[in-house]
Tab-separated table of C-alpha atoms in Angstrom:
chain	number	residue	atom	x	y	z
A	5	MET	CA	0.307	-0.032	-0.089
A	6	THR	CA	1.367	3.357	-0.916
A	7	PHE	CA	0.456	6.705	0.191
A	8	LYS	CA	0.523	9.665	-2.374
A	9	CYS	CA	1.514	13.806	-1.536
A	10	PRO	CA	-1.527	16.142	-2.252
A	11	HIS	CA	1.007	18.423	-3.202
A	12	CYS	CA	3.343	16.514	-5.558
A	13	SER	CA	3.669	13.157	-7.380
A	14	ARG	CA	6.111	11.304	-4.477
A	15	ASP	CA	4.767	8.585	-3.417
A	16	PHE	CA	5.552	6.969	0.339
A	17	SER	CA	4.864	3.158	1.816
A	18	HIS	CA	4.291	4.640	5.254
A	19	ARG	CA	2.205	6.888	6.374
A	20	THR	CA	4.508	8.404	8.926
A	21	ALA	CA	7.179	9.314	6.346
A	22	LEU	CA	4.039	10.888	4.259
A	23	ARG	CA	3.210	12.930	7.037
A	24	ASN	CA	6.732	14.204	7.489
A	25	HIS	CA	6.721	15.090	3.897
A	26	ILE	CA	3.562	16.749	4.040
A	27	LYS	CA	5.599	19.361	7.028
A	28	ILE	CA	8.045	20.145	4.293
A	29	HIS	CA	5.930	21.987	1.756
A	30	GLY	CA	5.796	24.277	4.985
A	31	SER	CA	4.487	28.038	4.903
A	32	ALA	CA	6.899	29.530	2.380
A	33	ILE	CA	4.531	28.598	-0.941
A	34	ASP	CA	1.305	29.646	1.024
A	35	ASN	CA	2.589	32.917	2.122
A	36	TYR	CA	3.820	34.194	-1.454
A	37	LEU	CA	0.516	32.941	-2.818
A	38	GLN	CA	-1.210	35.132	-0.416
A	39	GLU	CA	0.603	37.958	-1.282
A	40	ILE	CA	-0.154	37.181	-5.300
A	41	GLU	CA	-3.778	36.984	-3.859
A	42	ASN	CA	-3.854	40.375	-2.145
A	43	GLU	CA	-2.096	41.952	-5.201
A	44	ARG	CA	-4.894	40.390	-7.935
A	45	ASN	CA	-7.612	41.679	-5.369
A	46	ASN	CA	-5.991	45.205	-5.049
A	47	ILE	CA	-5.949	45.641	-8.812
A	48	ILE	CA	-9.511	44.590	-9.527
A	49	ILE	CA	-10.973	47.089	-6.550
A	50	GLN	CA	-8.554	49.707	-8.146
A	51	ASN	CA	-10.038	49.096	-11.365
A	52	GLU	CA	-13.811	49.295	-10.001
A	53	ASN	CA	-13.024	52.722	-8.335
A	54	GLU	CA	-11.759	54.626	-11.241
A	55	ASP	CA	-13.817	57.440	-12.670
A	56	ASP	CA	-16.890	56.292	-14.544
A	57	GLU	CA	-15.883	58.587	-17.854
A	58	GLU	CA	-12.183	57.176	-17.902
A	59	GLN	CA	-13.624	53.876	-17.332
A	60	GLN	CA	-15.853	54.544	-20.694
A	61	ASP	CA	-13.537	55.738	-22.672
A	62	ASP	CA	-10.673	53.152	-21.685
A	63	GLU	CA	-12.802	50.066	-20.678
A	64	THR	CA	-11.466	48.170	-23.307
A	65	TYR	CA	-7.729	48.870	-22.899
A	66	HIS	CA	-8.141	48.223	-18.895
A	67	LEU	CA	-9.816	44.990	-18.999
A	68	GLU	CA	-7.441	43.652	-21.446
A	69	ASP	CA	-4.569	45.169	-18.600
A	70	VAL	CA	-6.224	43.268	-16.153
A	71	GLU	CA	-6.332	40.134	-17.749
A	72	GLU	CA	-2.512	40.680	-18.594
A	73	ASN	CA	-1.660	41.191	-15.234
A	74	LEU	CA	-3.760	38.236	-14.078
A	75	ASN	CA	-2.249	36.100	-16.533
A	76	GLN	CA	1.000	37.246	-15.566
A	77	LEU	CA	0.330	36.485	-12.039
A	78	ASP	CA	-1.145	32.978	-12.834
A	79	GLN	CA	2.247	32.393	-14.737
A	80	GLN	CA	4.281	33.224	-11.446
A	81	GLU	CA	2.066	31.190	-9.061
A	82	LYS	CA	2.951	27.900	-11.631
A	83	MET	CA	6.530	28.902	-11.667
A	84	VAL	CA	6.694	29.433	-7.531
A	85	TYR	CA	4.936	25.781	-7.509
A	86	ASN	CA	7.583	24.215	-10.094
A	87	ILE	CA	10.566	25.792	-7.874
A	88	GLU	CA	8.810	24.621	-4.747
A	89	GLU	CA	8.373	21.227	-6.099
A	90	THR	CA	12.030	20.984	-7.260
A	91	ASN	CA	13.440	22.474	-3.957
A	92	ILE	CA	11.455	19.774	-2.115
A	93	LEU	CA	12.752	17.037	-4.028
A	94	ASP	CA	16.678	18.477	-3.368
A	95	ARG	CA	15.413	18.917	0.489
A	96	GLU	CA	14.334	15.145	0.568
A	97	THR	CA	17.289	14.043	-0.411
A	98	ASN	CA	19.381	15.986	2.434
A	99	MET	CA	16.893	15.030	5.168
A	100	ASP	CA	19.874	13.109	7.319
A	101	ILE	CA	21.971	16.330	7.074
A	102	GLU	CA	21.063	18.049	10.732
A	103	ARG	CA	19.982	21.776	10.962
A	104	GLU	CA	19.723	22.047	7.140
A	105	SER	CA	19.004	25.184	5.852
A	106	VAL	CA	17.140	25.260	2.288
A	107	GLU	CA	17.004	28.773	0.699
A	108	ILE	CA	13.876	29.157	-1.593
A	109	ASN	CA	14.364	32.011	-4.155
A	110	VAL	CA	10.632	33.005	-5.250
A	111	GLY	CA	10.708	35.874	-7.780
A	112	LYS	CA	12.829	38.816	-6.099
A	113	GLU	CA	11.902	37.266	-2.452
A	114	LYS	CA	14.225	34.717	-0.330
A	115	VAL	CA	12.577	32.305	1.944
A	116	ASN	CA	14.750	30.462	4.725
A	117	VAL	CA	13.569	27.266	5.563
A	118	GLU	CA	15.377	25.213	8.464
A	119	ASP	CA	14.497	21.455	9.183
A	120	VAL	CA	13.416	20.439	12.741
A	121	ASP	CA	16.233	19.839	15.132
A	122	ILE	CA	17.110	16.048	15.324
A	123	GLU	CA	16.147	15.110	18.944
A	124	ASP	CA	19.801	14.129	20.486
A	125	ASP	CA	19.500	11.632	23.322
A	126	ASP	CA	20.985	12.038	26.922
A	127	ASP	CA	24.323	10.615	26.410
A	128	ASP	CA	24.674	13.290	23.501
A	129	ASP	CA	23.360	16.450	25.488
A	130	GLY	CA	25.815	15.523	28.042
A	131	ASP	CA	28.560	15.463	25.555
A	132	ASP	CA	27.785	19.035	24.469
A	133	ALA	CA	27.883	20.230	28.033
A	134	GLU	CA	31.398	18.714	28.084
A	135	ARG	CA	32.319	20.537	25.337
A	136	GLU	CA	31.114	23.848	26.510
A	137	MET	CA	33.036	23.360	29.720
A	138	GLU	CA	35.007	26.547	30.984
A	139	ASP	CA	38.802	26.438	31.613
A	140	GLU	CA	38.333	27.600	35.464
A	141	GLU	CA	38.654	26.119	38.648
A	142	ILE	CA	36.057	23.646	40.223
A	143	THR	CA	35.023	24.922	43.387
A	144	GLN	CA	32.576	22.693	46.032
A	145	LYS	CA	30.606	26.506	46.456
A	146	GLY	CA	30.605	27.390	42.492
A	147	VAL	CA	28.693	23.883	41.539
A	148	GLY	CA	26.488	23.608	44.502
A	149	PHE	CA	27.560	20.351	46.416
A	150	GLU	CA	29.241	19.992	49.440
A	151	LEU	CA	31.703	16.927	49.969
A	152	ILE	CA	31.680	15.749	53.799
A	153	SER	CA	34.392	14.074	55.410
A	154	VAL	CA	34.564	10.500	56.899
A	155	GLU	CA	36.515	9.580	59.882
A	156	TYR	CA	39.127	6.686	58.601
A	157	PRO	CA	40.078	3.587	60.724
A	158	PRO	CA	43.643	3.900	62.194
A	159	VAL	CA	46.494	2.183	60.843
A	160	ALA	CA	47.442	-1.618	61.577
A	161	LYS	CA	50.679	-2.854	61.599
A	162	ILE	CA	49.287	-6.524	61.326
A	163	ILE	CA	46.131	-7.561	59.573
A	164	ASP	CA	44.906	-10.774	60.726
A	165	VAL	CA	43.165	-12.789	57.608
A	166	THR	CA	42.908	-16.141	60.155
A	167	MET	CA	39.684	-17.794	60.090
A	168	SER	CA	38.599	-19.667	63.109
A	169	CYS	CA	36.519	-22.778	62.344
A	170	LYS	CA	34.725	-22.829	65.761
A	171	THR	CA	31.524	-21.108	66.490
A	172	ASN	CA	29.825	-21.340	69.732
A	173	PHE	CA	26.593	-22.694	69.013
A	174	PRO	CA	24.372	-23.590	72.355
A	175	SER	CA	24.773	-27.333	70.993
A	176	GLU	CA	26.496	-29.278	68.417
A	177	GLU	CA	23.067	-30.181	67.117
A	178	PHE	CA	22.008	-26.838	66.839
A	179	GLY	CA	25.053	-26.114	64.488
A	180	ASN	CA	24.549	-28.940	62.389
A	181	PHE	CA	20.433	-27.955	62.121
A	182	MET	CA	21.779	-24.415	60.936
A	183	ASN	CA	24.448	-25.202	58.490
A	184	LEU	CA	21.618	-27.993	56.871
A	185	LEU	CA	19.322	-24.803	56.503
A	186	VAL	CA	22.350	-22.473	54.692
A	187	LYS	CA	23.709	-25.460	52.677
A	188	TRP	CA	19.983	-26.115	50.865
A	189	ASN	CA	18.668	-22.709	51.453
A	190	LEU	CA	15.782	-24.375	52.720
A	191	SER	CA	12.292	-22.288	52.845
A	192	ASP	CA	10.936	-21.232	56.650
A	193	ALA	CA	7.895	-23.832	56.151
A	194	CYS	CA	9.897	-26.633	55.310
A	195	SER	CA	12.702	-25.875	57.936
A	196	ASN	CA	10.075	-25.360	60.564
A	197	GLU	CA	8.749	-28.959	59.644
A	198	ILE	CA	12.167	-30.423	59.869
A	199	LEU	CA	12.541	-28.888	63.203
A	200	GLN	CA	9.012	-29.755	64.583
A	201	PHE	CA	10.028	-33.594	63.387
A	202	SER	CA	13.425	-33.769	64.960
A	203	LYS	CA	11.971	-32.229	68.293
A	204	SER	CA	9.499	-35.194	68.318
A	205	ILE	CA	12.410	-37.664	68.185
A	206	ALA	CA	15.265	-35.882	70.216
A	207	ARG	CA	16.516	-36.433	73.402
A	208	ASP	CA	15.931	-34.013	76.354
A	209	ASP	CA	19.645	-33.137	76.387
A	210	VAL	CA	19.850	-31.824	72.690
A	211	VAL	CA	19.310	-28.008	72.468
A	212	LEU	CA	17.452	-26.979	69.099
A	213	PRO	CA	16.273	-23.517	68.134
A	214	THR	CA	12.383	-23.090	68.980
A	215	SER	CA	12.041	-21.720	65.424
A	216	VAL	CA	13.660	-20.970	62.299
A	217	LYS	CA	13.477	-17.218	62.667
A	218	GLN	CA	15.072	-17.622	66.103
A	219	GLY	CA	17.754	-19.615	64.784
A	220	GLN	CA	18.479	-17.109	62.164
A	221	LYS	CA	18.724	-14.523	64.508
A	222	PHE	CA	21.250	-16.652	66.222
A	223	LEU	CA	23.272	-16.484	63.151
A	224	HIS	CA	23.041	-12.961	62.485
A	225	GLN	CA	24.958	-12.190	65.989
A	226	LEU	CA	27.663	-14.465	65.313
A	227	VAL	CA	28.756	-12.758	62.146
A	228	GLU	CA	32.094	-11.618	61.791
A	229	PRO	CA	32.823	-8.114	62.199
A	230	HIS	CA	34.950	-7.887	58.644
A	231	LEU	CA	31.453	-9.212	57.015
A	232	SER	CA	29.756	-5.735	58.177
A	233	PHE	CA	28.747	-2.614	56.244
A	234	LYS	CA	28.619	0.459	57.474
A	235	LYS	CA	26.837	3.821	56.311
A	236	VAL	CA	28.476	7.075	56.199
A	237	ALA	CA	27.198	10.313	54.617
A	238	ILE	CA	29.795	11.841	51.884
A	239	MET	CA	27.807	14.528	50.120
A	240	LYS	CA	25.262	17.084	50.158
A	241	TYR	CA	23.427	18.068	46.856
A	242	ASN	CA	20.267	20.188	46.644
A	243	ASN	CA	19.685	19.816	50.188
A	244	GLU	CA	19.763	16.090	49.973
A	245	ILE	CA	22.288	13.891	52.071
A	246	TYR	CA	23.617	10.714	49.777
A	247	TYR	CA	25.305	7.922	51.960
A	248	LEU	CA	27.971	5.271	51.004
A	249	HIS	CA	27.050	1.845	52.050
A	250	TYR	CA	30.825	0.226	52.702
A	251	ARG	CA	33.383	-1.985	54.505
A	252	GLN	CA	36.576	-1.743	55.006
A	253	ILE	CA	39.148	-2.516	52.073
A	254	PHE	CA	41.210	-4.516	54.231
A	255	ASP	CA	37.911	-6.474	55.721
A	256	ALA	CA	37.097	-7.646	51.923
A	257	VAL	CA	40.639	-8.876	51.641
A	258	LYS	CA	40.533	-10.982	55.080
A	259	GLU	CA	36.929	-12.613	53.480
A	260	LEU	CA	38.998	-13.690	50.152
A	261	LEU	CA	42.007	-15.061	51.978
A	262	SER	CA	40.032	-16.495	55.151
A	263	ASN	CA	38.903	-19.052	52.753
A	264	ASN	CA	41.501	-21.679	52.063
A	265	ASN	CA	40.522	-22.886	48.807
A	266	ILE	CA	41.359	-19.498	47.606
A	267	LEU	CA	44.768	-19.163	49.684
A	268	LYS	CA	46.375	-22.008	48.608
A	269	HIS	CA	46.086	-21.046	45.515
A	270	CYS	CA	47.420	-17.781	45.818
A	271	VAL	CA	51.086	-16.353	44.334
A	272	PHE	CA	52.714	-13.139	45.939
A	273	LYS	CA	55.803	-13.250	44.155
A	274	PHE	CA	56.976	-12.335	40.673
A	275	THR	CA	56.845	-15.535	38.646
A	276	PRO	CA	58.271	-15.489	35.231
A	277	LEU	CA	56.622	-18.016	32.752
A	278	TYR	CA	58.216	-19.611	29.539
A	279	TYR	CA	57.425	-21.505	26.893
A	280	GLN	CA	59.777	-22.858	24.494
A	281	ASN	CA	62.305	-20.683	25.984
A	282	GLN	CA	60.000	-17.407	25.422
A	283	ARG	CA	58.321	-15.026	27.434
A	284	ILE	CA	54.872	-15.418	28.088
A	285	TYR	CA	52.325	-13.500	30.181
A	286	GLY	CA	49.332	-15.604	31.239
A	287	GLU	CA	48.809	-13.616	34.799
A	288	GLN	CA	49.190	-10.688	36.828
A	289	PHE	CA	52.242	-12.140	38.354
A	290	ASN	CA	53.738	-13.109	35.123
A	291	VAL	CA	54.087	-9.697	33.808
A	292	LYS	CA	56.648	-6.693	34.128
A	293	TRP	CA	54.827	-4.430	36.162
A	294	TRP	CA	54.796	-7.096	38.978
A	295	GLU	CA	58.426	-7.596	38.134
A	296	LYS	CA	59.434	-4.029	38.118
A	297	THR	CA	57.345	-3.491	41.560
A	298	GLN	CA	59.108	-6.695	43.051
A	299	LYS	CA	62.553	-5.179	42.142
A	300	THR	CA	61.710	-2.194	44.298
A	301	LEU	CA	60.741	-4.257	47.346
A	302	PRO	CA	62.912	-6.181	49.716
A	303	ASN	CA	63.756	-10.143	48.706
A	304	THR	CA	61.320	-11.508	51.394
A	305	ALA	CA	58.967	-8.869	50.831
A	306	ASN	CA	55.255	-10.072	48.960
A	307	VAL	CA	52.762	-7.806	46.620
A	308	LEU	CA	49.182	-8.195	47.288
A	309	SER	CA	47.633	-7.038	44.315
A	310	ILE	CA	44.308	-5.274	44.828
A	311	ILE	CA	41.559	-5.365	41.587
A	312	LEU	CA	38.614	-3.053	41.940
A	313	TYR	CA	35.891	-2.877	39.352
A	314	SER	CA	32.612	-1.787	39.363
A	315	ASP	CA	29.203	-1.532	36.948
A	316	ALA	CA	25.809	0.008	37.562
A	317	THR	CA	23.170	-2.811	37.250
A	318	THR	CA	19.349	-3.133	37.574
A	319	CYS	CA	17.854	-4.734	40.597
A	320	ASP	CA	14.684	-5.985	39.164
A	321	GLN	CA	13.239	-7.273	35.552
A	322	LEU	CA	11.356	-3.667	35.501
A	323	GLY	CA	14.477	-1.858	35.566
A	324	LYS	CA	13.028	0.577	38.052
A	325	SER	CA	15.449	0.221	40.675
A	326	SER	CA	19.509	0.432	40.060
A	327	GLU	CA	22.518	0.259	41.996
A	328	HIS	CA	26.272	0.863	41.934
A	329	PRO	CA	28.031	-1.945	43.021
A	330	VAL	CA	31.993	-2.163	43.484
A	331	TYR	CA	33.740	-5.608	43.602
A	332	LEU	CA	37.080	-6.469	45.050
A	333	THR	CA	39.531	-9.445	44.169
A	334	LEU	CA	42.854	-10.077	44.018
A	335	GLY	CA	45.525	-10.388	41.258
A	336	ASN	CA	47.292	-12.971	43.357
A	337	ILE	CA	44.704	-15.306	42.644
A	338	PRO	CA	44.921	-17.246	39.307
A	339	ASN	CA	42.648	-16.656	36.314
A	340	TRP	CA	40.982	-19.835	36.565
A	341	HIS	CA	40.184	-19.465	39.960
A	342	ARG	CA	39.490	-15.545	40.040
A	343	ASN	CA	36.606	-16.186	37.500
A	344	LYS	CA	34.539	-18.074	40.089
A	345	PRO	CA	32.169	-16.629	42.323
A	346	ASP	CA	33.639	-17.148	45.815
A	347	ALA	CA	37.138	-15.229	44.308
A	348	LYS	CA	35.217	-11.967	44.405
A	349	VAL	CA	33.639	-9.961	47.235
A	350	LEU	CA	31.536	-6.902	47.493
A	351	LEU	CA	33.339	-3.769	48.960
A	352	CYS	CA	30.444	-1.067	48.846
A	353	TYR	CA	27.694	0.548	46.640
A	354	LEU	CA	28.546	3.717	45.403
A	355	PRO	CA	25.350	6.573	45.835
A	356	MET	CA	23.946	7.532	42.546
A	357	LEU	CA	23.291	11.036	42.051
A	358	LYS	CA	19.491	12.252	41.563
A	359	ALA	CA	18.109	15.041	38.985
A	360	LYS	CA	14.474	16.015	39.433
A	361	THR	CA	14.197	17.222	35.808
A	362	ASN	CA	15.867	16.248	32.359
A	363	SER	CA	17.315	20.223	32.408
A	364	GLU	CA	18.958	19.947	35.743
A	365	LYS	CA	20.149	16.316	34.503
A	366	ARG	CA	21.976	18.179	31.446
A	367	SER	CA	23.360	20.866	33.762
A	368	ARG	CA	27.099	21.484	34.230
A	369	SER	CA	26.743	21.704	38.456
A	370	PHE	CA	24.866	18.055	38.108
A	371	LEU	CA	27.694	16.738	35.696
A	372	LEU	CA	30.561	18.152	38.180
A	373	ALA	CA	28.494	16.855	41.074
A	374	LYS	CA	28.046	13.490	39.872
A	375	LYS	CA	32.061	13.247	38.914
A	376	ALA	CA	32.993	14.414	42.391
A	377	LEU	CA	30.729	12.101	44.319
A	378	PHE	CA	32.102	9.387	42.426
A	379	GLN	CA	35.681	10.440	43.094
A	380	HIS	CA	34.952	10.924	46.964
A	381	ALA	CA	33.481	7.445	47.401
A	382	PHE	CA	36.169	5.992	45.961
A	383	ASP	CA	38.829	7.900	48.031
A	384	VAL	CA	36.869	7.083	51.072
A	385	ILE	CA	36.962	3.145	50.348
A	386	MET	CA	40.876	2.836	48.949
A	387	HIS	CA	41.517	5.847	51.858
A	388	PRO	CA	43.454	3.064	54.392
A	389	LEU	CA	45.661	1.676	51.175
A	390	LEU	CA	47.463	5.488	51.498
A	391	SER	CA	48.757	4.377	55.060
A	392	TYR	CA	50.716	1.594	53.308
A	393	LYS	CA	52.011	3.683	50.457
A	394	ASP	CA	55.632	3.573	51.650
A	395	ARG	CA	55.456	0.842	54.193
A	396	ASP	CA	54.664	-2.646	54.684
A	397	PHE	CA	52.519	-4.957	56.873
A	398	ASP	CA	52.186	-8.594	58.337
A	399	LEU	CA	49.433	-10.487	57.033
A	400	GLN	CA	48.534	-13.707	59.025
A	401	THR	CA	47.185	-16.260	57.710
A	402	ASN	CA	46.157	-19.797	58.552
A	403	ASN	CA	49.441	-21.183	56.810
A	404	GLY	CA	51.810	-18.227	58.709
A	405	ASP	CA	52.771	-14.785	58.516
A	406	MET	CA	53.581	-12.851	55.124
A	407	TRP	CA	55.251	-9.635	54.800
A	408	CYS	CA	53.087	-7.549	51.933
A	409	PHE	CA	53.019	-4.444	50.550
A	410	PRO	CA	49.448	-3.495	48.813
A	411	HIS	CA	49.118	-2.029	45.143
A	412	ILE	CA	45.994	-1.045	43.687
A	413	SER	CA	46.625	-3.072	40.093
A	414	THR	CA	43.536	-2.888	38.275
A	415	LEU	CA	40.594	-0.601	38.079
A	416	LEU	CA	37.982	-2.383	35.706
A	417	GLY	CA	34.613	-0.531	34.131
A	418	ASP	CA	32.973	0.159	31.289
A	419	LEU	CA	33.644	3.466	28.854
A	420	PRO	CA	31.588	6.068	31.285
A	421	GLU	CA	33.126	4.713	34.466
A	422	ASN	CA	36.710	4.675	33.316
A	423	ALA	CA	36.020	8.242	31.672
A	424	THR	CA	34.996	9.054	35.071
A	425	GLN	CA	37.810	7.754	36.839
A	426	THR	CA	40.247	9.802	34.820
A	427	LEU	CA	38.083	12.822	34.760
A	428	THR	CA	38.334	12.644	30.444
A	429	TYR	CA	35.304	13.635	28.347
A	430	SER	CA	33.073	11.902	26.106
A	431	VAL	CA	33.811	10.078	23.141
A	432	ASN	CA	32.822	13.146	21.343
A	433	SER	CA	35.800	14.966	22.303
A	434	ASN	CA	39.046	15.564	20.984
A	435	HIS	CA	40.843	13.410	22.739
A	436	PRO	CA	38.301	10.881	23.938
A	437	CYS	CA	40.463	8.036	24.920
A	438	HIS	CA	41.385	8.128	29.030
A	439	LYS	CA	44.571	6.435	28.706
A	440	CYS	CA	46.735	8.422	25.942
A	441	LEU	CA	46.346	11.321	24.040
A	442	ILE	CA	45.608	10.251	20.613
A	443	SER	CA	42.965	12.667	18.392
A	444	GLY	CA	39.334	10.983	17.804
A	445	GLU	CA	40.609	11.430	14.411
A	446	ASP	CA	43.736	8.982	14.999
A	447	LEU	CA	41.964	6.394	17.095
A	448	ASN	CA	41.508	3.715	14.176
A	449	ASN	CA	45.151	4.676	12.675
A	450	LEU	CA	46.739	1.449	12.643
A	451	ARG	CA	49.898	2.642	11.629
A	452	LEU	CA	50.805	4.995	14.571
A	453	SER	CA	54.131	4.262	16.342
A	454	ASN	CA	54.450	3.849	20.070
A	455	ASN	CA	56.386	7.311	19.836
A	456	GLN	CA	53.282	8.815	18.737
A	457	ILE	CA	51.272	7.259	21.117
A	458	GLU	CA	51.389	9.509	24.464
A	459	LEU	CA	49.779	8.311	28.054
A	460	ARG	CA	47.779	10.080	30.284
A	461	MET	CA	50.320	10.096	33.133
A	462	PRO	CA	49.288	11.624	36.194
A	463	LYS	CA	52.562	14.061	36.302
A	464	MET	CA	51.689	14.841	33.033
A	465	MET	CA	48.044	15.722	33.923
A	466	LYS	CA	49.445	17.574	36.527
A	467	ASP	CA	51.419	19.950	34.685
A	468	ILE	CA	48.410	20.542	31.950
A	469	LEU	CA	46.236	21.637	35.029
A	470	ASP	CA	48.792	23.765	36.445
A	471	GLN	CA	49.216	25.217	32.952
A	472	GLN	CA	45.541	25.773	32.383
A	473	LEU	CA	44.896	23.416	29.323
A	474	ALA	CA	42.655	21.316	30.623
A	475	TYR	CA	40.238	21.767	27.850
A	476	GLN	CA	42.308	21.558	25.195
A	477	TYR	CA	43.616	17.693	26.620
A	478	SER	CA	39.888	17.232	27.194
A	479	ILE	CA	40.257	16.928	30.859
A	480	TYR	CA	38.203	18.386	33.590
A	481	ASN	CA	39.606	21.221	35.671
A	482	MET	CA	39.488	18.911	38.970
A	483	ASN	CA	41.845	17.313	41.092
A	484	ASN	CA	42.254	12.916	40.486
A	485	ILE	CA	42.020	11.493	43.983
A	486	PHE	CA	43.585	8.107	41.834
A	487	TRP	CA	46.905	9.885	41.602
A	488	LYS	CA	47.776	9.798	44.827
A	489	TYR	CA	47.392	5.896	45.494
A	490	PRO	CA	49.871	3.464	44.799
């Protein structure tokens, strides 16, 4: 089925395409035809009001003159329609050009017709806001948010990751019953029936919980301190307080290393790997970074490689609620085991800044506050590592004590998160890469040599900020908290 334009001979297969096409005819030709009609009426009225004598003497002449003028106007009208139709065809060819301007020449007049702006999505709006950033010092007062200081834990010389296998239950049967519930994830109804049956055949000296809820409550009281989370306020924006739910970073390390199945496979020293006398790289402890770091430490010292990765995710099937978790794992764990569920632990939930309107979401103040919140949250969870930037600690495990130096080896995330971590502009900027200063035009240039690729090193980025050249290098004029961590 086709749909034909009533103004021209074009056919369309969809009604929506025809509707958009009809809008192109616009009011340009209508306005000009209205002027022609007005001019025709003025000529007729003028001739009717002339004196009777002149009208009688020159009646034949005036009628011929009017007819001649009307014929000329009809010819102009046809010419306008033909010109308009030609321009419409040209304009249809260029409909994909954004904000195109077409000039329609009608006789001695010129009419400008602009295409309707193509609607951008939120990401493009954010990119435009980023491109319009000024090279001025970012202050909390200027952008309408306030970072809140957080009290940090004291520095510990010894970090104990040993795990005791003993848990003080009222009785051995009590503990066995609760382990059964946890192992098989039984429902409360099923568990209560098992409990009632057990009581019916149990001895008088056997202690069991009166209900499943009582047993679960007892389990919650036995939770180890390193498994508990804290809630702290870290930012105030638009009179709303934003909280960070987190636990200490070394508590997350303890949860990993207290698992003997993980600890027995961990490697804490540089271990080169060769195949047919050639160096190969399969693990973090095989790479040059680890080798270089190991050479700066005493011979008996070990490297604790910390990996952090974050990704916003939806919490329900409808996508109405979402969270931004951050997970921790260790580069000391081999790859084959690191990909298992028990080789990574939850470290925190990052707060997510809220905007009331779309205009606020695209505003400069919201953009800066969002990046400052992300950076400040990571600063809070990583702050204990600053105390060990140039010092060591003893890691007490079930297999003995180890002398360790902690290092953040990897920060994983998607492209927007990496841009927020490095405080670089988006993919539409002049230098979109968050790792190097390659221009956007050369991102797919495979012929670039290593000398032409300049990395975004912390010292270089600091010098760029000091020289007020942040905008030219597609970086925000903000202090990056990641530059100070080992």
